[in-house]
mmCIF file of C-alpha atoms in Angstrom:
data_model
loop_
_atom_site.group_PDB
_atom_site.id
_atom_site.type_symbol
_atom_site.label_atom_id
_atom_site.label_comp_id
_atom_site.label_asym_id
_atom_site.label_seq_id
_atom_site.Cartn_x
_atom_site.Cartn_y
_atom_site.Cartn_z
ATOM 1 C CA MET U 245 -19.249 -0.591 -3.697
ATOM 2 C CA LEU U 246 -16.911 -1.532 -6.558
ATOM 3 C CA THR U 247 -16.565 -0.388 -10.076
ATOM 4 C CA PRO U 248 -19.610 -1.263 -12.370
ATOM 5 C CA LYS U 249 -18.004 -4.159 -13.133
ATOM 6 C CA LEU U 250 -16.890 -5.660 -9.881
ATOM 7 C CA ALA U 251 -20.580 -5.255 -8.517
ATOM 8 C CA ASN U 252 -20.977 -8.617 -9.031
ATOM 9 C CA VAL U 253 -18.015 -10.933 -7.443
ATOM 10 C CA SER U 254 -18.012 -10.542 -3.779
ATOM 11 C CA SER U 255 -19.119 -14.311 -3.650
ATOM 12 C CA ARG U 256 -16.651 -17.019 -2.259
ATOM 13 C CA THR U 257 -16.979 -18.585 -5.719
ATOM 14 C CA THR U 258 -16.889 -16.685 -8.435
ATOM 15 C CA SER U 259 -17.655 -17.788 -12.417
ATOM 16 C CA ASN U 260 -15.361 -17.954 -14.907
ATOM 17 C CA ALA U 261 -17.217 -15.653 -16.987
ATOM 18 C CA ASP U 262 -17.350 -13.077 -13.712
ATOM 19 C CA TRP U 263 -13.800 -12.971 -13.473
ATOM 20 C CA MET U 264 -13.638 -12.141 -16.690
ATOM 21 C CA ARG U 265 -15.950 -9.967 -16.772
ATOM 22 C CA VAL U 266 -14.296 -8.230 -13.821
ATOM 23 C CA THR U 267 -11.315 -8.055 -15.220
ATOM 24 C CA GLY U 268 -13.055 -7.000 -19.007
ATOM 25 C CA HIS U 269 -10.200 -8.627 -20.266
ATOM 26 C CA TRP U 270 -12.047 -11.139 -22.617
ATOM 27 C CA ALA U 271 -9.616 -10.678 -25.249
ATOM 28 C CA ASP U 272 -6.355 -10.766 -22.680
ATOM 29 C CA HIS U 273 -7.873 -14.441 -21.436
ATOM 30 C CA SER U 274 -9.543 -15.836 -24.698
ATOM 31 C CA ASP U 275 -7.104 -18.899 -23.829
ATOM 32 C CA ALA U 276 -7.313 -22.303 -22.163
ATOM 33 C CA ALA U 277 -4.013 -22.273 -20.022
ATOM 34 C CA ASP U 278 -6.139 -18.510 -19.038
ATOM 35 C CA MET U 279 -9.409 -20.131 -18.093
ATOM 36 C CA LEU U 280 -6.993 -22.520 -15.816
ATOM 37 C CA LEU U 281 -5.896 -20.005 -14.352
ATOM 38 C CA LEU U 282 -9.283 -18.606 -13.371
ATOM 39 C CA LYS U 283 -10.345 -21.846 -12.245
ATOM 40 C CA LYS U 284 -7.441 -22.061 -9.656
ATOM 41 C CA ALA U 285 -8.310 -18.067 -8.572
ATOM 42 C CA GLU U 286 -11.816 -20.059 -7.051
ATOM 43 C CA LEU U 287 -9.539 -21.719 -5.845
ATOM 44 C CA LEU U 288 -8.490 -18.924 -3.431
ATOM 45 C CA SER U 289 -11.556 -18.800 -1.101
ATOM 46 C CA SER U 290 -9.446 -17.760 2.235
ATOM 47 C CA THR U 291 -8.334 -14.762 -0.344
ATOM 48 C CA THR U 292 -10.003 -11.066 -0.257
ATOM 49 C CA VAL U 293 -11.725 -9.886 -3.446
ATOM 50 C CA ILE U 294 -9.368 -7.146 -4.008
ATOM 51 C CA ARG U 295 -6.632 -10.512 -2.872
ATOM 52 C CA ARG U 296 -8.180 -12.155 -5.901
ATOM 53 C CA ILE U 297 -9.406 -8.979 -8.446
ATOM 54 C CA MET U 298 -5.087 -7.544 -8.607
ATOM 55 C CA ILE U 299 -4.247 -12.153 -9.188
ATOM 56 C CA SER U 300 -6.306 -11.532 -12.805
ATOM 57 C CA TYR U 301 -5.281 -8.218 -13.281
ATOM 58 C CA MET U 302 -1.931 -10.102 -13.205
ATOM 59 C CA SER U 303 -1.864 -12.325 -15.001
ATOM 60 C CA VAL U 304 0.078 -15.207 -14.390
ATOM 61 C CA ARG U 305 2.242 -17.333 -16.601
ATOM 62 C CA SER U 306 3.870 -19.758 -15.886
ATOM 63 C CA ASN U 307 7.591 -19.722 -15.981
ATOM 64 C CA GLN U 308 6.556 -15.685 -15.220
ATOM 65 C CA VAL U 309 8.472 -13.363 -12.928
ATOM 66 C CA VAL U 310 6.977 -11.357 -10.452
ATOM 67 C CA LEU U 311 8.147 -9.041 -8.307
ATOM 68 C CA ASP U 312 6.108 -9.013 -5.030
ATOM 69 C CA MET U 313 8.036 -5.765 -3.752
ATOM 70 C CA THR U 314 5.179 -5.991 -0.222
ATOM 71 C CA PHE U 315 6.109 -9.181 0.878
ATOM 72 C CA GLY U 316 5.436 -8.271 4.252
ATOM 73 C CA GLY U 317 3.190 -12.114 5.562
ATOM 74 C CA GLY U 318 2.979 -13.105 2.269
ATOM 75 C CA GLY U 319 -0.082 -13.394 1.631
ATOM 76 C CA HIS U 320 -0.064 -12.040 -1.605
ATOM 77 C CA THR U 321 2.967 -14.418 -2.723
ATOM 78 C CA LYS U 322 1.928 -17.607 -1.765
ATOM 79 C CA ALA U 323 -1.891 -17.030 -3.096
ATOM 80 C CA ILE U 324 0.139 -16.658 -6.080
ATOM 81 C CA LEU U 325 2.323 -20.228 -6.223
ATOM 82 C CA ASN U 326 -1.053 -21.533 -5.589
ATOM 83 C CA MET U 327 -2.404 -20.415 -8.642
ATOM 84 C CA VAL U 328 0.779 -20.701 -10.437
ATOM 85 C CA PRO U 329 3.774 -23.238 -8.731
ATOM 86 C CA GLU U 330 6.063 -22.404 -11.709
ATOM 87 C CA VAL U 331 6.509 -19.068 -10.709
ATOM 88 C CA THR U 332 9.475 -17.531 -10.556
ATOM 89 C CA VAL U 333 8.256 -14.796 -7.475
ATOM 90 C CA LEU U 334 11.343 -11.380 -6.204
ATOM 91 C CA ALA U 335 10.298 -11.105 -2.583
ATOM 92 C CA LEU U 336 10.431 -8.239 -1.395
ATOM 93 C CA ASP U 337 10.633 -5.860 2.182
ATOM 94 C CA ARG U 338 11.954 -3.299 4.474
ATOM 95 C CA ASP U 339 10.857 -5.353 7.382
ATOM 96 C CA PRO U 340 13.837 -7.791 8.478
ATOM 97 C CA THR U 341 11.053 -9.875 10.563
ATOM 98 C CA ALA U 342 9.025 -10.716 6.974
ATOM 99 C CA ILE U 343 11.709 -11.270 4.898
ATOM 100 C CA SER U 344 12.644 -15.073 8.067
ATOM 101 C CA LEU U 345 9.181 -15.670 6.642
ATOM 102 C CA ALA U 346 10.531 -15.112 3.539
ATOM 103 C CA GLU U 347 12.718 -16.864 3.381
ATOM 104 C CA GLN U 348 11.284 -19.739 5.679
ATOM 105 C CA LEU U 349 8.566 -19.805 2.472
ATOM 106 C CA ALA U 350 11.751 -20.112 0.002
ATOM 107 C CA LYS U 351 12.730 -24.137 2.206
ATOM 108 C CA GLU U 352 8.459 -24.564 0.409
ATOM 109 C CA HIS U 353 9.686 -23.493 -2.905
ATOM 110 C CA SER U 354 12.822 -24.084 -3.828
ATOM 111 C CA GLY U 355 13.698 -22.106 -5.901
ATOM 112 C CA ARG U 356 11.180 -19.826 -6.058
ATOM 113 C CA VAL U 357 11.155 -17.438 -3.839
ATOM 114 C CA LYS U 358 13.793 -15.027 -3.416
ATOM 115 C CA PRO U 359 14.063 -12.691 -0.567
ATOM 116 C CA LEU U 360 15.535 -9.234 -0.651
ATOM 117 C CA LEU U 361 16.035 -7.347 2.349
ATOM 118 C CA GLY U 362 15.904 -3.478 1.387
ATOM 119 C CA ARG U 363 14.299 -0.861 0.570
ATOM 120 C CA PHE U 364 12.259 -0.165 -2.351
ATOM 121 C CA SER U 365 14.593 3.329 -2.618
ATOM 122 C CA GLU U 366 17.931 -0.065 -2.797
ATOM 123 C CA LEU U 367 15.731 -1.679 -4.767
ATOM 124 C CA GLU U 368 17.565 -1.103 -8.050
ATOM 125 C CA THR U 369 20.825 -2.286 -6.136
ATOM 126 C CA LEU U 370 19.724 -5.727 -4.485
ATOM 127 C CA LEU U 371 18.043 -6.337 -8.589
ATOM 128 C CA SER U 372 21.674 -5.767 -9.708
ATOM 129 C CA ASN U 373 23.036 -7.682 -7.332
ATOM 130 C CA MET U 374 20.768 -10.825 -8.858
ATOM 131 C CA ASN U 375 21.869 -10.905 -11.763
ATOM 132 C CA ILE U 376 18.011 -9.303 -13.079
ATOM 133 C CA LYS U 377 18.022 -7.290 -15.681
ATOM 134 C CA PRO U 378 15.957 -3.507 -16.248
ATOM 135 C CA GLY U 379 12.920 -4.806 -18.675
ATOM 136 C CA SER U 380 13.143 -8.255 -16.761
ATOM 137 C CA VAL U 381 10.105 -9.178 -15.257
ATOM 138 C CA ASP U 382 6.564 -9.288 -16.187
ATOM 139 C CA ALA U 383 4.518 -8.505 -12.899
ATOM 140 C CA VAL U 384 4.572 -6.291 -9.698
ATOM 141 C CA LEU U 385 3.148 -6.727 -6.741
ATOM 142 C CA LEU U 386 2.724 -3.399 -4.550
ATOM 143 C CA ASP U 387 0.714 -3.722 -1.404
ATOM 144 C CA ALA U 388 1.390 0.583 0.345
ATOM 145 C CA GLY U 389 1.434 1.255 4.226
ATOM 146 C CA CYS U 390 1.995 -0.748 6.884
ATOM 147 C CA SER U 391 1.291 -4.718 7.942
ATOM 148 C CA SER U 392 -1.371 -6.903 9.564
ATOM 149 C CA MET U 393 2.193 -8.203 11.174
ATOM 150 C CA GLN U 394 3.664 -5.447 11.629
ATOM 151 C CA MET U 395 -0.375 -3.824 13.100
ATOM 152 C CA ASP U 396 -0.393 -6.884 15.356
ATOM 153 C CA GLU U 397 3.011 -6.558 16.957
ATOM 154 C CA ALA U 398 2.700 -4.299 19.823
ATOM 155 C CA GLU U 399 6.212 -4.207 20.601
ATOM 156 C CA ARG U 400 6.253 -2.697 17.203
ATOM 157 C CA GLY U 401 4.195 0.696 17.664
ATOM 158 C CA PHE U 402 2.212 1.029 15.510
ATOM 159 C CA SER U 403 -1.060 0.398 17.301
ATOM 160 C CA ILE U 404 -3.311 1.770 18.452
ATOM 161 C CA SER U 405 -5.442 -0.136 20.669
ATOM 162 C CA LYS U 406 -2.273 -2.300 21.640
ATOM 163 C CA ASP U 407 0.342 -0.127 24.208
ATOM 164 C CA GLY U 408 3.743 0.013 23.067
ATOM 165 C CA PRO U 409 6.900 1.463 22.739
ATOM 166 C CA LEU U 410 6.636 4.770 20.318
ATOM 167 C CA ASP U 411 9.351 3.182 17.076
ATOM 168 C CA MET U 412 7.154 2.381 14.129
ATOM 169 C CA ARG U 413 9.795 2.061 11.806
ATOM 170 C CA MET U 414 8.969 -0.261 9.282
ATOM 171 C CA ASP U 415 13.063 -1.304 9.115
ATOM 172 C CA GLY U 416 13.370 -2.899 12.911
ATOM 173 C CA GLU U 417 16.237 -2.751 14.352
ATOM 174 C CA ARG U 418 18.207 -2.000 10.729
ATOM 175 C CA TYR U 419 19.869 1.197 10.972
ATOM 176 C CA PRO U 420 20.218 1.900 14.569
ATOM 177 C CA ASP U 421 20.349 5.458 14.246
ATOM 178 C CA MET U 422 17.638 6.230 12.605
ATOM 179 C CA PRO U 423 14.634 8.313 13.976
ATOM 180 C CA CYS U 424 11.544 6.689 16.209
ATOM 181 C CA ALA U 425 7.820 8.295 16.276
ATOM 182 C CA ALA U 426 8.761 8.708 20.280
ATOM 183 C CA ASP U 427 12.767 10.846 18.199
ATOM 184 C CA VAL U 428 9.674 12.512 16.596
ATOM 185 C CA VAL U 429 6.609 13.943 18.555
ATOM 186 C CA ASN U 430 9.794 14.341 21.127
ATOM 187 C CA THR U 431 12.104 16.506 19.734
ATOM 188 C CA LEU U 432 10.686 18.416 17.483
ATOM 189 C CA ASP U 433 8.814 22.389 18.039
ATOM 190 C CA GLN U 434 4.939 22.596 17.895
ATOM 191 C CA GLN U 435 4.572 24.119 14.506
ATOM 192 C CA ALA U 436 6.696 20.733 12.604
ATOM 193 C CA LEU U 437 4.341 18.601 14.947
ATOM 194 C CA ALA U 438 1.874 20.468 12.930
ATOM 195 C CA SER U 439 3.543 20.242 9.950
ATOM 196 C CA ILE U 440 4.030 16.693 9.945
ATOM 197 C CA LEU U 441 0.069 15.538 10.824
ATOM 198 C CA THR U 442 -1.591 18.466 8.245
ATOM 199 C CA ALA U 443 0.895 17.067 5.395
ATOM 200 C CA TYR U 444 0.833 12.934 5.677
ATOM 201 C CA GLY U 445 -2.583 13.260 8.929
ATOM 202 C CA GLU U 446 -4.532 15.883 6.670
ATOM 203 C CA GLU U 447 -5.276 16.569 9.855
ATOM 204 C CA ARG U 448 -7.919 19.014 9.896
ATOM 205 C CA HIS U 449 -6.857 19.479 13.526
ATOM 206 C CA SER U 450 -3.252 19.607 14.974
ATOM 207 C CA ARG U 451 -1.789 22.385 15.559
ATOM 208 C CA LYS U 452 -4.332 21.855 19.088
ATOM 209 C CA ILE U 453 -3.238 17.963 18.750
ATOM 210 C CA ALA U 454 0.826 19.312 18.480
ATOM 211 C CA SER U 455 -0.311 21.826 21.154
ATOM 212 C CA ALA U 456 -0.954 19.372 23.440
ATOM 213 C CA ILE U 457 2.157 16.953 22.406
ATOM 214 C CA VAL U 458 4.135 19.790 23.407
ATOM 215 C CA GLU U 459 2.478 20.392 26.597
ATOM 216 C CA ALA U 460 3.089 16.940 27.343
ATOM 217 C CA ARG U 461 5.846 16.409 26.958
ATOM 218 C CA ARG U 462 7.056 18.481 29.077
ATOM 219 C CA VAL U 463 6.036 16.866 31.969
ATOM 220 C CA ASN U 464 6.902 13.421 31.211
ATOM 221 C CA PRO U 465 9.070 12.395 27.817
ATOM 222 C CA LEU U 466 6.036 10.868 25.251
ATOM 223 C CA THR U 467 7.137 6.818 24.516
ATOM 224 C CA ARG U 468 4.009 4.433 24.705
ATOM 225 C CA THR U 469 1.510 4.510 21.951
ATOM 226 C CA GLN U 470 -1.730 4.105 24.419
ATOM 227 C CA GLN U 471 0.477 7.424 26.280
ATOM 228 C CA LEU U 472 0.604 10.301 23.033
ATOM 229 C CA ALA U 473 -3.103 7.922 22.068
ATOM 230 C CA SER U 474 -4.671 9.631 25.051
ATOM 231 C CA VAL U 475 -2.998 13.416 24.412
ATOM 232 C CA VAL U 476 -4.737 13.460 21.717
ATOM 233 C CA ALA U 477 -8.303 12.376 22.857
ATOM 234 C CA GLY U 478 -7.152 15.207 25.442
ATOM 235 C CA SER U 479 -6.877 17.394 22.990
ATOM 236 C CA LEU U 480 -9.689 17.370 20.698
ATOM 237 C CA PRO U 481 -13.414 17.826 22.872
ATOM 238 C CA ALA U 482 -15.740 15.084 23.179
ATOM 239 C CA ALA U 483 -18.424 15.702 20.163
ATOM 240 C CA VAL U 484 -15.174 16.268 17.164
ATOM 241 C CA ALA U 485 -13.600 12.585 18.895
ATOM 242 C CA TYR U 486 -17.287 10.527 18.855
ATOM 243 C CA ALA U 487 -17.857 12.166 15.705
ATOM 244 C CA ARG U 488 -14.639 10.519 14.094
ATOM 245 C CA LYS U 489 -15.972 7.303 11.801
ATOM 246 C CA ASP U 490 -14.807 5.237 10.522
ATOM 247 C CA ARG U 491 -16.120 2.774 6.364
ATOM 248 C CA LEU U 492 -18.488 0.154 8.598
ATOM 249 C CA HIS U 493 -19.486 3.241 10.580
ATOM 250 C CA ARG U 494 -17.812 3.270 13.454
ATOM 251 C CA PRO U 495 -16.208 4.885 16.178
ATOM 252 C CA ALA U 496 -12.555 5.107 14.917
ATOM 253 C CA HIS U 497 -10.269 6.262 17.151
ATOM 254 C CA VAL U 498 -9.289 10.423 17.171
ATOM 255 C CA ALA U 499 -5.954 9.236 17.387
ATOM 256 C CA THR U 500 -5.502 7.854 14.107
ATOM 257 C CA LYS U 501 -4.674 10.135 11.094
ATOM 258 C CA THR U 502 -1.763 11.644 14.100
ATOM 259 C CA PHE U 503 -0.611 7.940 13.879
ATOM 260 C CA GLN U 504 -0.971 7.890 10.499
ATOM 261 C CA ALA U 505 1.740 10.685 9.933
ATOM 262 C CA LEU U 506 3.334 10.381 12.113
ATOM 263 C CA ARG U 507 4.537 7.014 10.499
ATOM 264 C CA ILE U 508 4.337 8.323 7.510
ATOM 265 C CA PHE U 509 7.621 10.789 8.205
ATOM 266 C CA VAL U 510 9.101 8.413 10.310
ATOM 267 C CA ASN U 511 10.390 5.647 7.211
ATOM 268 C CA ASP U 512 9.759 8.247 4.468
ATOM 269 C CA GLU U 513 6.377 6.407 2.813
ATOM 270 C CA LEU U 514 5.946 8.832 0.442
ATOM 271 C CA ASN U 515 9.468 9.830 -1.492
ATOM 272 C CA GLU U 516 9.938 5.328 -1.042
ATOM 273 C CA LEU U 517 6.748 4.916 -2.677
ATOM 274 C CA HIS U 518 7.956 7.365 -5.652
ATOM 275 C CA ALA U 519 11.063 5.136 -5.846
ATOM 276 C CA GLY U 520 8.940 1.611 -5.643
ATOM 277 C CA LEU U 521 6.650 3.032 -8.336
ATOM 278 C CA ARG U 522 10.201 3.823 -10.595
ATOM 279 C CA ALA U 523 11.554 1.188 -10.097
ATOM 280 C CA ALA U 524 8.810 -1.372 -10.815
ATOM 281 C CA GLN U 525 8.556 0.678 -14.091
ATOM 282 C CA GLU U 526 12.156 -0.068 -14.910
ATOM 283 C CA VAL U 527 12.148 -3.060 -14.524
ATOM 284 C CA LEU U 528 9.320 -4.643 -16.203
ATOM 285 C CA ARG U 529 9.318 -5.493 -19.329
ATOM 286 C CA PRO U 530 6.619 -4.165 -21.963
ATOM 287 C CA GLY U 531 3.683 -5.589 -21.699
ATOM 288 C CA GLY U 532 4.128 -6.199 -17.970
ATOM 289 C CA ARG U 533 1.288 -5.639 -15.686
ATOM 290 C CA LEU U 534 1.776 -3.514 -11.955
ATOM 291 C CA CYS U 535 -1.161 -3.335 -9.059
ATOM 292 C CA VAL U 536 -0.385 -1.030 -6.493
ATOM 293 C CA ILE U 537 -2.722 -1.802 -3.480
ATOM 294 C CA THR U 538 -3.541 1.829 -1.461
ATOM 295 C CA PHE U 539 -5.171 2.793 1.839
ATOM 296 C CA HIS U 540 -5.315 5.939 2.205
ATOM 297 C CA SER U 541 -5.598 8.787 -0.666
ATOM 298 C CA LEU U 542 -1.816 10.067 0.445
ATOM 299 C CA GLU U 543 -0.432 7.024 -1.793
ATOM 300 C CA ASP U 544 -2.688 6.422 -3.938
ATOM 301 C CA ARG U 545 -3.247 9.915 -4.971
ATOM 302 C CA LEU U 546 0.644 9.310 -6.399
ATOM 303 C CA VAL U 547 0.604 5.858 -7.641
ATOM 304 C CA LYS U 548 -2.807 7.593 -9.281
ATOM 305 C CA ARG U 549 -0.896 10.665 -10.632
ATOM 306 C CA PHE U 550 2.317 8.471 -11.948
ATOM 307 C CA LEU U 551 0.365 6.475 -14.091
ATOM 308 C CA GLN U 552 -0.523 9.187 -16.026
ATOM 309 C CA GLY U 553 2.217 10.567 -16.370
ATOM 310 C CA ASP U 554 2.520 13.595 -13.544
ATOM 311 C CA ASP U 555 6.620 14.327 -13.281
ATOM 312 C CA LEU U 556 6.947 13.181 -9.739
ATOM 313 C CA SER U 557 10.327 14.275 -8.970
ATOM 314 C CA ASN U 558 10.153 16.939 -6.365
ATOM 315 C CA LEU U 559 7.269 15.509 -3.510
ATOM 316 C CA ASP U 560 8.775 18.500 -1.217
ATOM 317 C CA GLN U 561 7.107 21.128 -3.639
ATOM 318 C CA TYR U 562 4.233 18.794 -4.700
ATOM 319 C CA HIS U 563 1.449 18.984 -2.028
ATOM 320 C CA PHE U 564 -0.747 15.628 -3.258
ATOM 321 C CA SER U 565 -4.183 17.937 -2.694
ATOM 322 C CA PRO U 566 -7.027 17.302 -5.519
ATOM 323 C CA ARG U 567 -5.616 19.176 -8.857
ATOM 324 C CA LYS U 568 -7.355 22.763 -9.471
ATOM 325 C CA GLN U 569 -9.734 23.030 -12.255
ATOM 326 C CA GLY U 570 -8.222 23.853 -14.577
ATOM 327 C CA ILE U 571 -4.659 21.480 -14.207
ATOM 328 C CA TRP U 572 -6.878 18.984 -14.283
ATOM 329 C CA LYS U 573 -8.433 20.241 -17.396
ATOM 330 C CA GLU U 574 -4.854 20.866 -18.572
ATOM 331 C CA LYS U 575 -3.363 16.860 -17.199
ATOM 332 C CA GLN U 576 -6.394 15.425 -18.735
ATOM 333 C CA ALA U 577 -4.602 15.918 -22.540
ATOM 334 C CA SER U 578 -2.335 14.378 -21.654
ATOM 335 C CA LYS U 579 -2.715 10.927 -21.092
ATOM 336 C CA SER U 580 0.668 8.883 -19.607
ATOM 337 C CA VAL U 581 2.742 7.279 -23.416
ATOM 338 C CA ILE U 582 4.790 4.507 -20.860
ATOM 339 C CA TRP U 583 1.175 3.422 -18.289
ATOM 340 C CA LEU U 584 -1.521 2.005 -19.977
ATOM 341 C CA PRO U 585 -4.394 2.095 -17.100
ATOM 342 C CA LEU U 586 -6.421 -1.905 -17.093
ATOM 343 C CA GLN U 587 -9.524 -0.466 -16.076
ATOM 344 C CA ARG U 588 -11.467 2.675 -16.112
ATOM 345 C CA LYS U 589 -12.145 3.180 -13.056
ATOM 346 C CA VAL U 590 -10.284 2.172 -9.208
ATOM 347 C CA ILE U 591 -11.205 -1.220 -7.001
ATOM 348 C CA THR U 592 -12.144 -0.699 -3.954
ATOM 349 C CA PRO U 593 -14.161 -3.492 -1.516
ATOM 350 C CA GLU U 594 -17.513 -3.904 -0.934
ATOM 351 C CA LYS U 595 -19.795 -3.943 1.587
ATOM 352 C CA ASP U 596 -19.732 -7.414 2.501
ATOM 353 C CA ASP U 597 -15.502 -7.852 2.216
ATOM 354 C CA VAL U 598 -15.377 -4.713 4.277
ATOM 355 C CA LYS U 599 -16.858 -6.535 7.127
ATOM 356 C CA GLU U 600 -14.721 -9.466 6.922
ATOM 357 C CA ASN U 601 -11.756 -7.778 6.793
ATOM 358 C CA PRO U 602 -11.924 -5.245 7.811
ATOM 359 C CA ARG U 603 -8.980 -4.049 7.551
ATOM 360 C CA GLY U 604 -8.643 -3.942 3.603
ATOM 361 C CA ARG U 605 -11.770 -1.465 4.755
ATOM 362 C CA SER U 606 -9.808 1.832 3.005
ATOM 363 C CA ALA U 607 -7.603 -0.397 0.368
ATOM 364 C CA LYS U 608 -7.332 0.628 -3.794
ATOM 365 C CA LEU U 609 -6.388 -0.909 -5.966
ATOM 366 C CA ARG U 610 -5.600 0.551 -9.468
ATOM 367 C CA ALA U 611 -3.864 -1.855 -12.715
ATOM 368 C CA ALA U 612 -1.279 -1.193 -15.779
ATOM 369 C CA LEU U 613 0.196 -2.021 -18.648
ATOM 370 C CA ARG U 614 3.905 -1.375 -19.101
ATOM 371 C CA ARG U 615 3.548 0.097 -23.017
#
């Protein structure tokens, strides 16, 4: 379920009053320009509820600058351009394939889309090269994790259901010496593999799976996605394999957490996410808005604690498990002096939206205003 404020916005035709109730920003959406903006949001019938709510929170105006930190297939950027054609979008992605799509979109919207190829940790340099100064961007969106475009292409090695090379590098061939998932599963020892599965996949059966991987690679190197998926499935009792369900209570592949862990490790996703959040903090103007969509608890806890003002300077020593009660009470007393949350609780999809877009079943949206 969505939060109580969002319980009635699953239909594709949402009234202006509904949108203002959704965001809870009656004062922010009182003028005629905002009413027009919300009316345009109703026209985005092909977008998910989460995306429409995110765009409403961003409150983009004409002639503003928006930073899309995860361009991917361009869905968020296109939705923003459809609502506010006069906006300028800085389209960042670490994937050369995504940047090719951004370059095509830039030709369709002359001067309005500016592609940026690079990681979150490279953003400061990329913006400096474009003479974009800190505090000059009006809104930032970040849709963490693997894009649907990457997942759908078997050759990228992200998908469990489609056989392909065990790659998982979001940068593609930009860094030829960067280890891929096959390098990880074929070279690291059993203890290191188990640690990765536990830390980044929150996999309870990490030791059994790591042991099975080491045994399997002694016979043949693991080089294909379905080869690894079969090894993981064979390492666990049938009762465990068949017990896993997704949010729609459908059977979930037992190797899902293993693939997640390897992907996060290969792409250094948590450190990159932290770098992206820090970059967003620097580039946003006071009053600018940040919207972040995450898809698993590690990402969401990192975003939540960053927005609360926690010190995340050393992620290697920072454990993203739920806080102990005493620490939690202590932290509650000290709110962030930089970020003002735009909603009381995290936003998640409704059941109807999940049925329509199963890949978004784990999505969580957090929005905050830069003080």
